[in-house]
Coordinates of C-alpha atoms in Angstrom, one line a residue:
Chain I
M1 CA 146.8 138.9 137.6
A2 CA 145.7 137.1 140.8
V3 CA 142.0 137.4 141.5
E4 CA 141.1 137.5 145.1
P5 CA 139.1 134.6 146.5
M6 CA 136.1 135.6 144.5
S7 CA 134.1 138.2 146.3
P8 CA 130.3 138.0 146.5
A9 CA 128.4 139.2 143.5
P10 CA 129.3 142.7 142.7
T11 CA 126.8 145.3 143.4
L12 CA 124.9 146.9 140.6
S13 CA 125.4 150.4 141.7
S14 CA 129.1 151.0 141.1
P15 CA 131.1 154.3 141.0
H16 CA 131.9 155.4 137.5
P17 CA 135.5 156.1 137.0
A18 CA 136.3 159.3 135.2
G19 CA 138.8 157.9 132.7
P20 CA 141.2 155.2 132.0
V21 CA 142.5 153.5 135.2
A22 CA 146.0 154.6 135.7
R23 CA 148.4 151.7 135.8
E24 CA 152.2 151.3 136.0
S25 CA 153.2 152.8 132.7
A26 CA 156.5 150.9 132.6
H27 CA 154.4 147.8 131.8
D28 CA 153.5 146.7 128.4
P29 CA 150.0 147.4 127.2
A30 CA 147.5 144.6 127.6
V31 CA 146.9 144.5 123.9
L32 CA 149.0 146.1 121.2
L33 CA 148.0 146.1 117.6
D34 CA 150.7 147.3 115.2
G35 CA 149.7 147.9 111.6
V36 CA 147.3 145.0 111.6
S37 CA 145.4 144.2 108.4
K38 CA 143.1 141.3 107.6
R39 CA 142.0 140.5 104.1
F40 CA 139.5 137.8 103.1
G41 CA 140.1 137.3 99.4
E42 CA 139.3 140.6 97.8
V43 CA 137.7 142.1 100.9
T44 CA 139.8 144.1 103.4
A45 CA 138.1 143.7 106.7
V46 CA 140.7 145.4 108.8
D47 CA 143.0 148.0 107.3
G48 CA 146.3 148.9 108.9
L49 CA 145.1 149.1 112.5
D50 CA 147.2 150.6 115.3
L51 CA 145.6 150.2 118.8
E52 CA 146.8 150.1 122.3
V53 CA 144.7 148.8 125.2
T54 CA 145.9 149.6 128.7
D55 CA 146.1 146.9 131.4
G56 CA 142.9 146.9 133.5
E57 CA 140.9 149.1 131.2
F58 CA 137.4 148.6 129.9
F59 CA 137.9 149.2 126.2
S60 CA 135.1 149.2 123.7
M61 CA 135.3 148.7 119.9
L62 CA 132.2 150.5 118.5
G63 CA 131.1 150.5 114.9
P64 CA 128.5 149.5 112.4
S65 CA 128.4 145.9 111.2
G66 CA 131.2 145.3 108.7
S67 CA 133.4 147.9 110.2
G68 CA 136.0 145.4 111.2
K69 CA 135.5 145.4 115.0
T70 CA 134.6 141.7 115.3
T71 CA 137.4 140.7 113.0
T72 CA 139.8 142.6 115.2
L73 CA 138.4 140.9 118.3
R74 CA 138.8 137.5 116.6
M75 CA 142.4 138.3 115.7
I76 CA 143.1 139.1 119.4
A77 CA 141.5 135.8 120.4
G78 CA 143.4 133.9 117.8
F79 CA 140.6 132.7 115.6
E80 CA 141.9 134.7 112.7
T81 CA 145.5 135.4 111.7
P82 CA 146.4 138.9 110.6
T83 CA 147.4 139.2 107.0
T84 CA 150.0 141.8 107.9
G85 CA 151.0 143.4 111.2
R86 CA 151.7 142.2 114.7
I87 CA 149.5 141.6 117.8
R88 CA 151.1 141.7 121.2
L89 CA 149.5 140.5 124.5
H90 CA 151.4 142.0 127.4
G91 CA 154.4 142.4 125.3
R92 CA 154.4 138.8 123.8
D93 CA 154.0 138.6 120.1
V94 CA 151.0 136.3 119.5
S95 CA 150.4 137.0 115.9
R96 CA 150.8 133.4 114.9
V97 CA 149.9 131.7 118.3
A98 CA 146.9 129.4 118.5
P99 CA 143.9 130.4 120.6
Y100 CA 144.6 127.7 123.2
D101 CA 148.0 129.2 123.9
R102 CA 146.8 132.7 124.5
D103 CA 146.0 134.1 127.9
V104 CA 142.6 135.5 126.8
N105 CA 139.1 134.2 127.0
T106 CA 136.1 135.1 124.9
V107 CA 132.4 135.5 125.7
F108 CA 130.7 134.7 122.4
Q109 CA 127.8 136.5 120.8
D110 CA 125.7 133.3 120.7
Y111 CA 127.3 132.2 124.1
A112 CA 128.6 129.0 122.5
L113 CA 127.7 126.9 125.5
F114 CA 128.3 123.2 125.0
P115 CA 124.8 121.7 124.7
H116 CA 125.8 118.2 125.8
M117 CA 127.3 119.4 129.1
S118 CA 125.8 120.7 132.3
V119 CA 126.4 124.3 133.4
G120 CA 129.0 123.1 135.8
E121 CA 130.9 121.1 133.1
N122 CA 130.7 124.1 130.8
V123 CA 132.1 126.5 133.4
G124 CA 134.8 123.9 134.4
Y125 CA 135.8 123.1 130.8
G126 CA 138.8 125.4 130.8
L127 CA 140.0 124.1 134.1
M128 CA 139.4 120.5 133.1
V129 CA 141.5 121.0 130.0
R130 CA 144.3 122.5 132.0
K131 CA 144.1 119.5 134.4
V132 CA 143.2 121.5 137.5
P133 CA 142.5 119.0 140.3
R134 CA 138.9 118.1 140.7
D135 CA 138.3 119.7 144.2
E136 CA 139.8 123.0 143.2
R137 CA 137.9 122.9 140.0
R138 CA 134.6 122.3 141.8
R139 CA 135.3 125.2 144.2
R140 CA 136.3 127.6 141.4
V141 CA 133.3 126.7 139.3
A142 CA 131.0 127.4 142.3
D143 CA 132.8 130.7 142.9
A144 CA 132.5 131.8 139.3
L145 CA 128.8 130.8 139.2
S146 CA 128.1 132.8 142.4
M147 CA 129.9 135.8 140.9
V148 CA 127.4 135.8 138.1
R149 CA 124.6 135.1 140.6
L150 CA 124.0 131.5 139.4
A151 CA 125.1 129.8 142.6
G152 CA 123.9 126.2 142.7
Y153 CA 123.1 126.0 138.9
E154 CA 125.9 123.4 138.3
R155 CA 123.6 120.5 137.3
R156 CA 121.3 122.4 135.0
R157 CA 121.6 122.0 131.2
P158 CA 122.1 125.2 129.1
A159 CA 118.8 124.4 127.3
E160 CA 116.9 124.8 130.6
L161 CA 118.2 128.4 131.1
S162 CA 116.8 131.7 129.9
G163 CA 118.9 133.9 127.6
G164 CA 120.1 136.1 130.4
Q165 CA 121.2 133.1 132.4
R166 CA 123.0 131.5 129.5
Q167 CA 124.8 134.8 129.0
R168 CA 126.0 134.7 132.5
V169 CA 127.1 131.1 132.3
A170 CA 129.2 132.1 129.3
L171 CA 130.7 134.9 131.3
A172 CA 131.4 132.5 134.2
R173 CA 133.0 130.0 131.8
A174 CA 135.4 132.7 130.7
I175 CA 136.3 134.4 134.0
V176 CA 136.8 131.1 135.9
N177 CA 140.1 130.8 134.0
R178 CA 141.3 134.1 135.3
P179 CA 142.5 135.4 131.9
R180 CA 144.4 138.7 131.8
V181 CA 142.2 139.9 129.0
L182 CA 138.5 139.1 128.5
L183 CA 137.1 139.6 125.0
L184 CA 133.3 140.1 124.7
D185 CA 131.7 139.9 121.3
E186 CA 128.3 141.8 121.5
P187 CA 127.4 139.7 124.5
L188 CA 124.2 141.5 125.2
G189 CA 122.9 141.7 121.7
A190 CA 120.3 139.0 122.2
L191 CA 118.8 140.3 125.4
D192 CA 115.9 142.7 125.8
L193 CA 116.5 146.3 126.7
K194 CA 115.7 146.1 130.4
L195 CA 118.0 143.1 130.9
R196 CA 120.7 144.7 128.7
E197 CA 120.8 147.9 130.8
E198 CA 121.0 145.8 134.0
M199 CA 123.8 143.7 132.5
Q200 CA 125.8 146.7 131.4
L201 CA 126.1 147.9 134.9
F202 CA 126.8 144.4 136.1
L203 CA 129.6 143.9 133.6
K204 CA 131.2 147.2 134.5
A205 CA 131.1 146.4 138.2
L206 CA 132.5 142.9 137.5
Q207 CA 135.3 144.4 135.5
L208 CA 136.3 146.8 138.3
D209 CA 136.0 143.9 140.8
L210 CA 138.3 141.5 138.8
G211 CA 140.6 144.2 137.6
I212 CA 141.2 142.5 134.3
T213 CA 141.2 144.1 130.9
F214 CA 137.8 143.9 129.1
I215 CA 137.6 144.4 125.3
Y216 CA 134.1 144.8 124.4
V217 CA 132.7 144.8 120.8
T218 CA 129.3 146.5 120.3
H219 CA 127.4 148.4 117.7
D220 CA 125.3 150.1 120.4
Q221 CA 126.7 153.6 121.1
Q222 CA 124.7 153.9 124.4
E223 CA 126.3 150.6 125.6
A224 CA 129.8 151.8 124.8
L225 CA 129.2 155.2 126.4
T226 CA 127.8 153.6 129.6
M227 CA 130.6 151.1 130.3
S228 CA 133.8 152.1 128.7
D229 CA 137.0 153.7 129.9
R230 CA 137.9 154.3 126.3
I231 CA 136.1 153.7 123.0
A232 CA 137.6 153.0 119.6
V233 CA 135.1 154.0 116.9
F234 CA 135.5 151.7 113.8
N235 CA 134.5 152.5 110.3
L236 CA 135.4 150.7 107.1
G237 CA 138.1 148.6 108.7
R238 CA 139.9 151.6 110.3
V239 CA 139.7 153.3 113.6
A240 CA 138.0 156.7 113.1
Q241 CA 138.7 157.9 116.7
V242 CA 139.9 156.6 120.1
G243 CA 139.0 158.4 123.3
S244 CA 137.0 158.5 126.5
P245 CA 133.2 158.4 126.1
A246 CA 133.1 162.2 126.9
E247 CA 135.8 162.9 124.2
I248 CA 134.0 160.8 121.6
Y249 CA 130.7 162.4 122.3
E250 CA 131.7 166.0 122.8
R251 CA 134.6 166.2 120.4
P252 CA 133.9 163.8 117.5
A253 CA 136.8 163.9 115.1
T254 CA 135.0 163.1 111.9
P255 CA 131.5 163.4 110.5
F256 CA 131.2 159.6 110.8
V257 CA 131.9 159.6 114.5
A258 CA 129.6 162.6 115.0
G259 CA 126.8 160.7 113.2
F260 CA 127.4 157.2 114.7
V261 CA 127.7 158.4 118.3
G262 CA 124.6 160.4 118.8
T263 CA 122.7 162.2 116.0
S264 CA 124.4 163.6 113.0
N265 CA 123.8 167.3 112.8
L266 CA 126.1 168.6 110.0
L267 CA 126.5 172.1 108.8
T268 CA 128.2 172.2 105.4
D269 CA 128.6 174.4 102.3
D270 CA 126.2 177.4 102.5
A271 CA 124.9 176.7 106.0
A272 CA 128.5 176.5 107.2
R273 CA 129.5 179.8 105.5
L274 CA 126.4 181.6 106.7
L275 CA 126.0 180.3 110.2
V276 CA 129.6 179.5 111.3
G277 CA 131.3 182.0 109.0
R278 CA 133.9 179.5 107.7
E279 CA 134.3 176.8 105.1
G280 CA 134.2 173.3 106.3
T281 CA 132.1 170.7 108.0
F282 CA 130.7 171.4 111.5
T283 CA 128.4 169.8 113.9
V284 CA 126.1 170.8 116.8
R285 CA 124.6 168.2 119.2
P286 CA 120.8 168.3 119.0
E287 CA 120.4 168.8 122.8
K288 CA 122.6 172.0 122.6
I289 CA 120.2 173.8 120.3
R290 CA 117.5 176.1 121.7
L291 CA 114.2 176.3 119.9
S292 CA 112.2 179.6 120.1
D293 CA 109.8 181.9 118.3
P294 CA 111.3 183.5 115.1
D295 CA 111.1 187.0 116.5
E296 CA 112.9 186.2 119.8
M297 CA 116.4 187.8 120.0
H298 CA 119.4 185.7 120.7
T299 CA 122.0 186.6 123.2
A300 CA 125.7 187.5 122.7
G301 CA 127.9 184.5 121.9
E302 CA 125.1 182.7 120.3
S303 CA 124.6 181.8 116.6
S304 CA 121.1 181.6 115.4
A305 CA 119.2 180.5 112.3
L306 CA 115.7 180.6 111.0
G307 CA 113.9 177.5 109.8
R308 CA 110.7 175.5 109.5
I309 CA 109.8 172.4 111.5
R310 CA 109.6 169.7 108.9
D311 CA 108.9 166.7 111.2
V312 CA 108.3 165.9 114.8
V313 CA 109.2 162.6 116.5
Y314 CA 107.6 162.2 119.9
L315 CA 109.8 160.0 122.1
G316 CA 108.1 160.1 125.5
S317 CA 110.7 161.8 127.6
E318 CA 111.8 164.1 124.9
T319 CA 110.7 165.3 121.4
R320 CA 112.9 165.4 118.3
Y321 CA 112.3 168.2 115.9
I322 CA 113.7 168.1 112.4
V323 CA 114.1 171.6 111.2
A324 CA 114.8 172.7 107.6
L325 CA 117.1 175.7 107.6
E326 CA 116.6 178.7 105.4
A327 CA 120.3 178.7 104.9
G328 CA 120.0 175.1 103.5
G329 CA 120.4 171.8 105.2
E330 CA 118.6 170.3 108.2
L331 CA 119.2 170.3 111.9
V332 CA 117.8 167.9 114.5
V333 CA 116.8 169.5 117.8
T334 CA 115.9 167.5 120.9
R335 CA 114.0 169.0 123.7
Q336 CA 113.0 167.5 127.1
N337 CA 109.2 167.3 127.4
L338 CA 109.3 169.4 130.6
E339 CA 105.9 170.9 130.1
T340 CA 105.1 170.0 126.5
S341 CA 102.4 167.3 125.9
S342 CA 102.5 165.1 122.9
M343 CA 99.6 167.1 121.3
E344 CA 101.5 170.3 121.6
A345 CA 104.8 168.7 120.4
L346 CA 103.1 167.2 117.3
A347 CA 101.2 170.5 116.5
A348 CA 104.5 172.3 116.0
R349 CA 104.9 170.7 112.6
G350 CA 105.2 173.3 109.8
R351 CA 105.9 176.1 112.2
Q352 CA 108.5 178.8 111.6
V353 CA 111.1 178.8 114.4
R354 CA 114.4 180.3 115.4
L355 CA 117.3 178.0 116.4
S356 CA 120.1 179.3 118.6
W357 CA 123.2 177.7 120.0
N358 CA 126.3 178.7 121.9
R359 CA 129.2 179.1 119.5
E360 CA 131.3 176.9 121.8
H361 CA 129.2 174.0 121.0
V362 CA 130.0 174.1 117.3
L363 CA 132.7 171.6 116.5
A364 CA 134.8 171.5 113.4
L365 CA 135.1 168.1 111.8
K366 CA 137.8 166.6 109.7
A367 CA 136.5 165.3 106.4
S368 CA 136.6 161.5 106.8
Chain A
M1 CA 85.3 122.6 101.8
L2 CA 88.8 121.3 101.8
Y3 CA 90.1 124.5 103.2
R4 CA 87.6 124.5 106.1
H5 CA 88.0 120.8 107.1
R6 CA 91.7 120.4 107.9
W7 CA 91.2 116.8 108.9
L8 CA 89.9 116.0 105.4
Q9 CA 93.0 117.5 103.9
V10 CA 95.2 115.5 106.2
L11 CA 93.2 112.4 105.5
L12 CA 93.5 112.8 101.7
L13 CA 97.2 113.5 101.9
L14 CA 98.0 110.6 104.3
A15 CA 95.6 107.9 103.1
P16 CA 97.7 106.6 100.1
P17 CA 101.0 106.4 102.0
T18 CA 99.3 105.0 105.1
G19 CA 97.4 102.4 103.1
W20 CA 100.6 101.4 101.3
F21 CA 102.4 101.1 104.6
L22 CA 99.7 99.1 106.2
V23 CA 99.0 96.7 103.4
V24 CA 102.4 96.2 101.7
Y25 CA 104.8 96.6 104.6
L26 CA 103.0 95.7 107.8
G27 CA 100.9 93.1 105.9
S28 CA 103.9 91.2 104.5
L29 CA 105.7 91.5 107.8
S30 CA 102.8 89.9 109.7
V31 CA 102.6 87.1 107.0
L32 CA 106.3 86.6 107.5
F33 CA 105.8 86.3 111.3
L34 CA 102.9 84.0 110.8
S35 CA 104.5 81.6 108.3
A36 CA 107.6 81.3 110.6
F37 CA 105.4 79.2 112.9
W38 CA 104.2 76.9 110.1
L39 CA 106.0 73.7 108.9
L40 CA 107.0 72.0 105.7
D41 CA 105.8 68.5 105.2
P42 CA 109.0 66.7 104.3
L43 CA 107.3 64.2 102.0
T44 CA 104.9 66.3 100.0
S45 CA 106.9 69.6 100.3
A46 CA 103.6 71.3 101.2
V47 CA 103.3 74.0 103.8
V48 CA 101.4 72.7 106.9
H49 CA 99.4 75.5 108.5
T50 CA 99.7 74.4 112.1
F51 CA 101.4 76.4 114.9
S52 CA 104.8 75.0 115.8
L53 CA 108.0 76.3 117.3
R54 CA 110.0 73.7 115.4
N55 CA 111.8 76.2 113.1
F56 CA 113.0 78.2 116.0
Q57 CA 114.2 75.0 117.8
I58 CA 116.3 74.1 114.7
L59 CA 117.6 77.7 114.5
L60 CA 118.6 77.9 118.1
G61 CA 119.7 74.3 118.5
D62 CA 121.8 73.8 115.4
P63 CA 125.3 75.2 115.8
T64 CA 125.6 75.8 112.0
Y65 CA 122.9 78.5 112.2
R66 CA 124.3 80.0 115.3
T67 CA 127.6 80.4 113.5
I68 CA 125.9 82.0 110.5
V69 CA 124.0 84.5 112.7
L70 CA 127.2 85.3 114.6
R71 CA 129.2 85.7 111.3
T72 CA 126.5 88.0 109.8
V73 CA 126.2 90.2 112.9
G74 CA 130.0 90.2 113.3
I75 CA 130.6 91.3 109.8
A76 CA 127.8 93.9 110.0
A77 CA 129.4 95.3 113.1
A78 CA 132.9 95.3 111.6
V79 CA 131.6 97.0 108.5
T80 CA 129.8 99.7 110.6
L81 CA 133.0 100.3 112.6
T82 CA 135.1 100.5 109.5
D83 CA 132.8 102.8 107.7
A84 CA 132.6 105.1 110.8
L85 CA 136.4 105.3 110.9
L86 CA 136.7 105.9 107.2
A87 CA 133.7 108.3 106.9
F88 CA 134.6 110.5 109.8
P89 CA 137.7 112.3 108.3
I90 CA 136.0 112.6 104.9
A91 CA 132.8 114.0 106.4
F92 CA 134.7 116.3 108.7
Y93 CA 136.8 117.6 105.9
M94 CA 133.7 118.1 103.7
A95 CA 131.7 119.8 106.5
R96 CA 134.3 122.0 108.2
V97 CA 137.4 122.4 106.2
A98 CA 136.8 122.2 102.4
G99 CA 135.8 125.3 100.4
P100 CA 132.6 125.2 98.3
H101 CA 134.4 123.9 95.3
A102 CA 136.3 121.0 97.0
R103 CA 133.1 120.2 98.9
S104 CA 131.0 119.7 95.7
L105 CA 133.8 117.6 94.2
L106 CA 133.8 115.4 97.2
F107 CA 130.0 115.1 97.1
M108 CA 130.4 113.9 93.5
A109 CA 133.0 111.4 94.5
V110 CA 130.8 110.1 97.3
L111 CA 127.6 109.9 95.3
L112 CA 128.9 108.9 91.9
P113 CA 129.3 105.2 92.7
L114 CA 125.6 105.1 93.6
W115 CA 124.8 105.9 90.0
S116 CA 126.2 102.6 88.8
S117 CA 124.5 99.3 89.5
Y118 CA 125.2 97.6 92.7
L119 CA 125.8 94.4 90.8
V120 CA 128.4 95.9 88.6
R121 CA 130.3 97.2 91.6
V122 CA 130.2 93.9 93.4
Y123 CA 131.3 92.0 90.3
A124 CA 134.2 94.4 90.0
W125 CA 135.3 93.6 93.5
R126 CA 134.8 89.9 92.8
V127 CA 137.3 90.1 90.0
M128 CA 139.8 92.0 92.1
L129 CA 139.4 89.8 95.2
Q130 CA 139.4 86.4 93.6
P131 CA 142.1 84.0 94.5
H132 CA 145.4 85.0 92.7
G133 CA 143.5 88.1 91.6
P134 CA 144.9 91.6 91.5
V135 CA 144.6 92.3 95.2
E136 CA 146.3 89.1 96.3
S137 CA 149.0 89.6 93.7
F138 CA 149.6 93.1 94.9
L139 CA 149.7 92.0 98.6
S140 CA 152.3 89.3 97.8
A141 CA 154.3 91.7 95.6
I142 CA 154.7 94.1 98.6
G143 CA 155.9 91.2 100.7
L144 CA 152.9 89.6 102.3
P145 CA 153.0 86.1 100.9
N146 CA 150.2 83.5 101.3
V147 CA 147.4 86.0 101.9
E148 CA 144.3 84.3 100.9
I149 CA 141.4 86.6 101.1
G150 CA 139.6 85.5 98.0
Y151 CA 136.1 84.1 98.7
S152 CA 136.5 84.7 102.5
D153 CA 134.9 86.7 105.2
V154 CA 137.6 89.3 104.8
S155 CA 136.6 90.0 101.3
M156 CA 133.0 90.3 102.3
W157 CA 134.0 92.8 105.0
I158 CA 136.0 94.8 102.4
V159 CA 133.2 94.9 99.8
F160 CA 130.5 95.7 102.3
S161 CA 132.6 98.5 103.8
Y162 CA 133.1 99.9 100.3
I163 CA 129.5 99.6 99.2
W164 CA 127.8 101.2 102.3
L165 CA 130.4 103.9 102.9
P166 CA 128.3 106.7 101.3
Y167 CA 125.4 105.9 103.6
M168 CA 127.7 106.7 106.6
I169 CA 129.3 109.7 105.1
L170 CA 126.1 111.6 104.3
P171 CA 124.4 111.6 107.7
L172 CA 127.8 112.2 109.4
Y173 CA 128.4 115.2 107.1
A174 CA 125.0 116.6 107.9
G175 CA 125.7 116.1 111.6
L176 CA 129.1 117.7 111.6
E177 CA 128.0 120.6 109.5
R178 CA 125.3 121.4 112.1
I179 CA 127.8 121.9 114.9
P180 CA 128.1 125.7 115.3
R181 CA 131.6 127.0 114.6
S182 CA 131.5 129.0 117.8
L183 CA 131.5 125.8 119.9
L184 CA 134.8 124.6 118.4
E185 CA 136.2 128.1 118.9
A186 CA 135.0 128.2 122.5
S187 CA 136.8 124.9 123.1
Q188 CA 140.0 126.3 121.7
D189 CA 139.5 129.5 123.5
L190 CA 139.3 127.7 126.8
G191 CA 142.6 125.9 126.1
G192 CA 141.4 122.8 124.2
R193 CA 143.8 121.6 121.5
G194 CA 142.6 119.6 118.5
G195 CA 142.5 116.2 120.4
I196 CA 140.5 117.5 123.3
T197 CA 138.1 119.5 121.1
L198 CA 137.5 116.3 119.0
R199 CA 136.9 114.1 122.0
R200 CA 135.0 116.4 124.3
V201 CA 133.0 118.5 121.8
I202 CA 132.9 117.2 118.3
L203 CA 132.5 113.5 118.9
P204 CA 129.7 113.8 121.5
L205 CA 127.8 116.2 119.3
A206 CA 128.3 114.0 116.2
L207 CA 127.2 110.8 118.1
P208 CA 123.6 111.0 116.9
A209 CA 124.7 111.4 113.3
L210 CA 127.2 108.5 113.8
A211 CA 124.3 106.3 115.2
A212 CA 122.1 107.4 112.3
G213 CA 124.7 106.3 109.7
S214 CA 125.3 103.1 111.5
I215 CA 121.7 102.2 111.2
F216 CA 122.2 102.2 107.4
T217 CA 125.5 100.3 107.3
F218 CA 124.4 97.8 109.9
A219 CA 120.9 97.1 108.5
L220 CA 122.0 97.0 104.9
T221 CA 124.8 94.5 105.7
L222 CA 122.5 92.4 107.9
G223 CA 119.9 91.9 105.2
D224 CA 122.2 91.5 102.1
Y225 CA 122.4 88.2 100.2
I226 CA 123.9 89.2 96.9
T227 CA 127.4 90.3 98.0
P228 CA 127.9 87.1 100.2
T229 CA 126.8 84.9 97.2
L230 CA 129.2 86.7 94.8
I231 CA 132.1 87.5 97.0
S232 CA 132.4 84.7 99.5
N233 CA 131.9 80.9 100.0
S234 CA 130.6 81.3 103.5
Q235 CA 127.0 81.5 104.5
F236 CA 125.2 84.7 105.5
I237 CA 121.7 85.0 107.0
G238 CA 120.6 86.5 103.7
N239 CA 121.6 83.7 101.5
V240 CA 120.4 81.0 103.9
V241 CA 117.0 82.6 103.7
Y242 CA 117.3 82.8 99.9
D243 CA 118.4 79.2 99.6
S244 CA 115.7 78.0 102.0
Q245 CA 112.9 79.5 100.0
G246 CA 114.4 79.1 96.6
V247 CA 116.2 75.9 96.5
A248 CA 114.7 74.0 99.4
N249 CA 111.3 75.7 99.0
N250 CA 111.0 75.7 102.8
I251 CA 109.2 79.0 103.2
P252 CA 108.4 78.6 106.9
F253 CA 112.1 78.0 107.8
A254 CA 113.1 81.0 105.6
A255 CA 110.6 83.1 107.4
A256 CA 111.8 82.0 110.8
F257 CA 115.4 82.8 109.8
A258 CA 114.4 86.1 108.4
I259 CA 112.9 87.1 111.7
V260 CA 116.4 87.0 113.3
P261 CA 117.7 90.1 111.6
V262 CA 114.4 91.9 112.3
V263 CA 114.8 91.2 116.0
I264 CA 118.5 92.2 116.0
M265 CA 117.6 95.4 114.1
A266 CA 114.8 96.2 116.5
G267 CA 117.3 96.0 119.4
Y268 CA 119.8 98.1 117.5
L269 CA 117.2 100.8 116.8
L270 CA 116.3 101.0 120.4
I271 CA 119.9 101.6 121.3
A272 CA 120.2 104.1 118.5
R273 CA 117.2 106.0 119.7
R274 CA 118.8 106.4 123.1
L275 CA 121.8 108.0 121.4
G276 CA 119.5 110.4 119.6
A277 CA 120.0 109.0 116.1
F278 CA 116.5 109.9 115.0
E279 CA 116.9 113.6 115.8
A280 CA 119.9 113.5 113.5
L281 CA 118.2 112.0 110.5

């Protein structure tokens, strides 16, 4: 995919697309994993994975450490060979193709900048290897550096840069090659929160600007929700659910997804029978539950339950109440601190309360 | 009291090694320097304690000594190069390819020869390399007639390369092991095949370790006098020094000649420092 003569640094405030960017569907998907497994000795890191990443989409692989997301990324990059199954990039079977023969580039978790080279040499490495003429190389390196807002940094050494700057050099080194798919392995993991939030928006804007497929590995659900067109939630080497951020958050398919993306609020056994009226496992998001005095009546269409506040966690903008239900089990309730002070919030501990929620917000989960 | 006065702690800790270093090492080195400027009375064979540049005039003027210095430095350089070439694949395999089991086996193989006496190993080579010995017989058997390496510079080069090889492998192994895996992957990811990754990433990053190993191979060869005596008929700096002070009892001349490798080594270390060898040790 041709990249325009690189535009000036993308703006931080970018429109958020509603869902996956629609592309010509006749084309092959950017990445296709077909029954891919990876075993390291006795350990199965990835277990029979089927995944399809559309061209031009921002696709996140979200999961706890050891869930197989990084191994999957490394197989797409070519650093690991799948034990079974096939990997296709734009239709081409690359299952046994070496990393240097694949049209993908990686932004490494530790940035992996060459310490003995200048920033310019680092960014120009891929072009130098591909024997791009010196003048063109210099121009493209300068363009890529200005895209990540490091114009004029060519002569610096990686050791002289801050973590955030190194991260952007790593990004420039990957995009300068104009790959069709960019792989990012927890690239923001080492940055502080403020910088991380800034970079999330920057990456999203960059992706829209370049129009290339981003595959982004993270264990941070907030990060995945902020940037992605679609998210694959990984657990124990399998994909638990694939969907848009809204789908993943609002309609988690399994208790694991419900718990990993957001707070787990499970109603099981007795609580399920009494409060939902059915057997099974159900979840209600903490922000969907209303907290009131025990004697207040609930309205039609609502479920309600009595409980006692077991613990209070004051989080500044909101407060999290952990309520032990009389029907058994616990529910977490979050409430914006509209008028509540920390003193009032913390004083609620031990109080008898009524929880009520709209029945529409109760979701049935498949047992995982 | 010790806890409160850090300097006292440091002093107590460092006094013995510093004292040892000052007296035994720097002391003898300065005596060496000093005696290099003395003379030997040719009649009485007594050392004359007067300042003179006579020894250095002989060293620089006599082509025999120049040849010996050049031969010694040449063989030390050849040994260093050979060991670097031999050690690199082994160290690379140990550091980056081998599993834990194969790695410890290789460590054993590298270190085991150091358990046996240096003399035993050199004598073993002497038997193998002697004229019409096993090595020469083998070479003529495979169709290389009239190879005469027994008691030659070639056999010295072979034996030194063998003996000092572990001292090159170990620092190189440490240096290669320290290169993060992600750097090699990044090079591949950006299109670098094995050759490019080796030349552009691995070699530059292993250079300090290579320089560190070469300090050992070069210095140890430069100062040795046993191997040249046992393996070869040609003269080495080491055995000229040995003969001057042992046979001829000309200690001032021996001292003057012994300064030559010290000066060469000082120059070599300066270069090695520029290559970052001391960070790699």
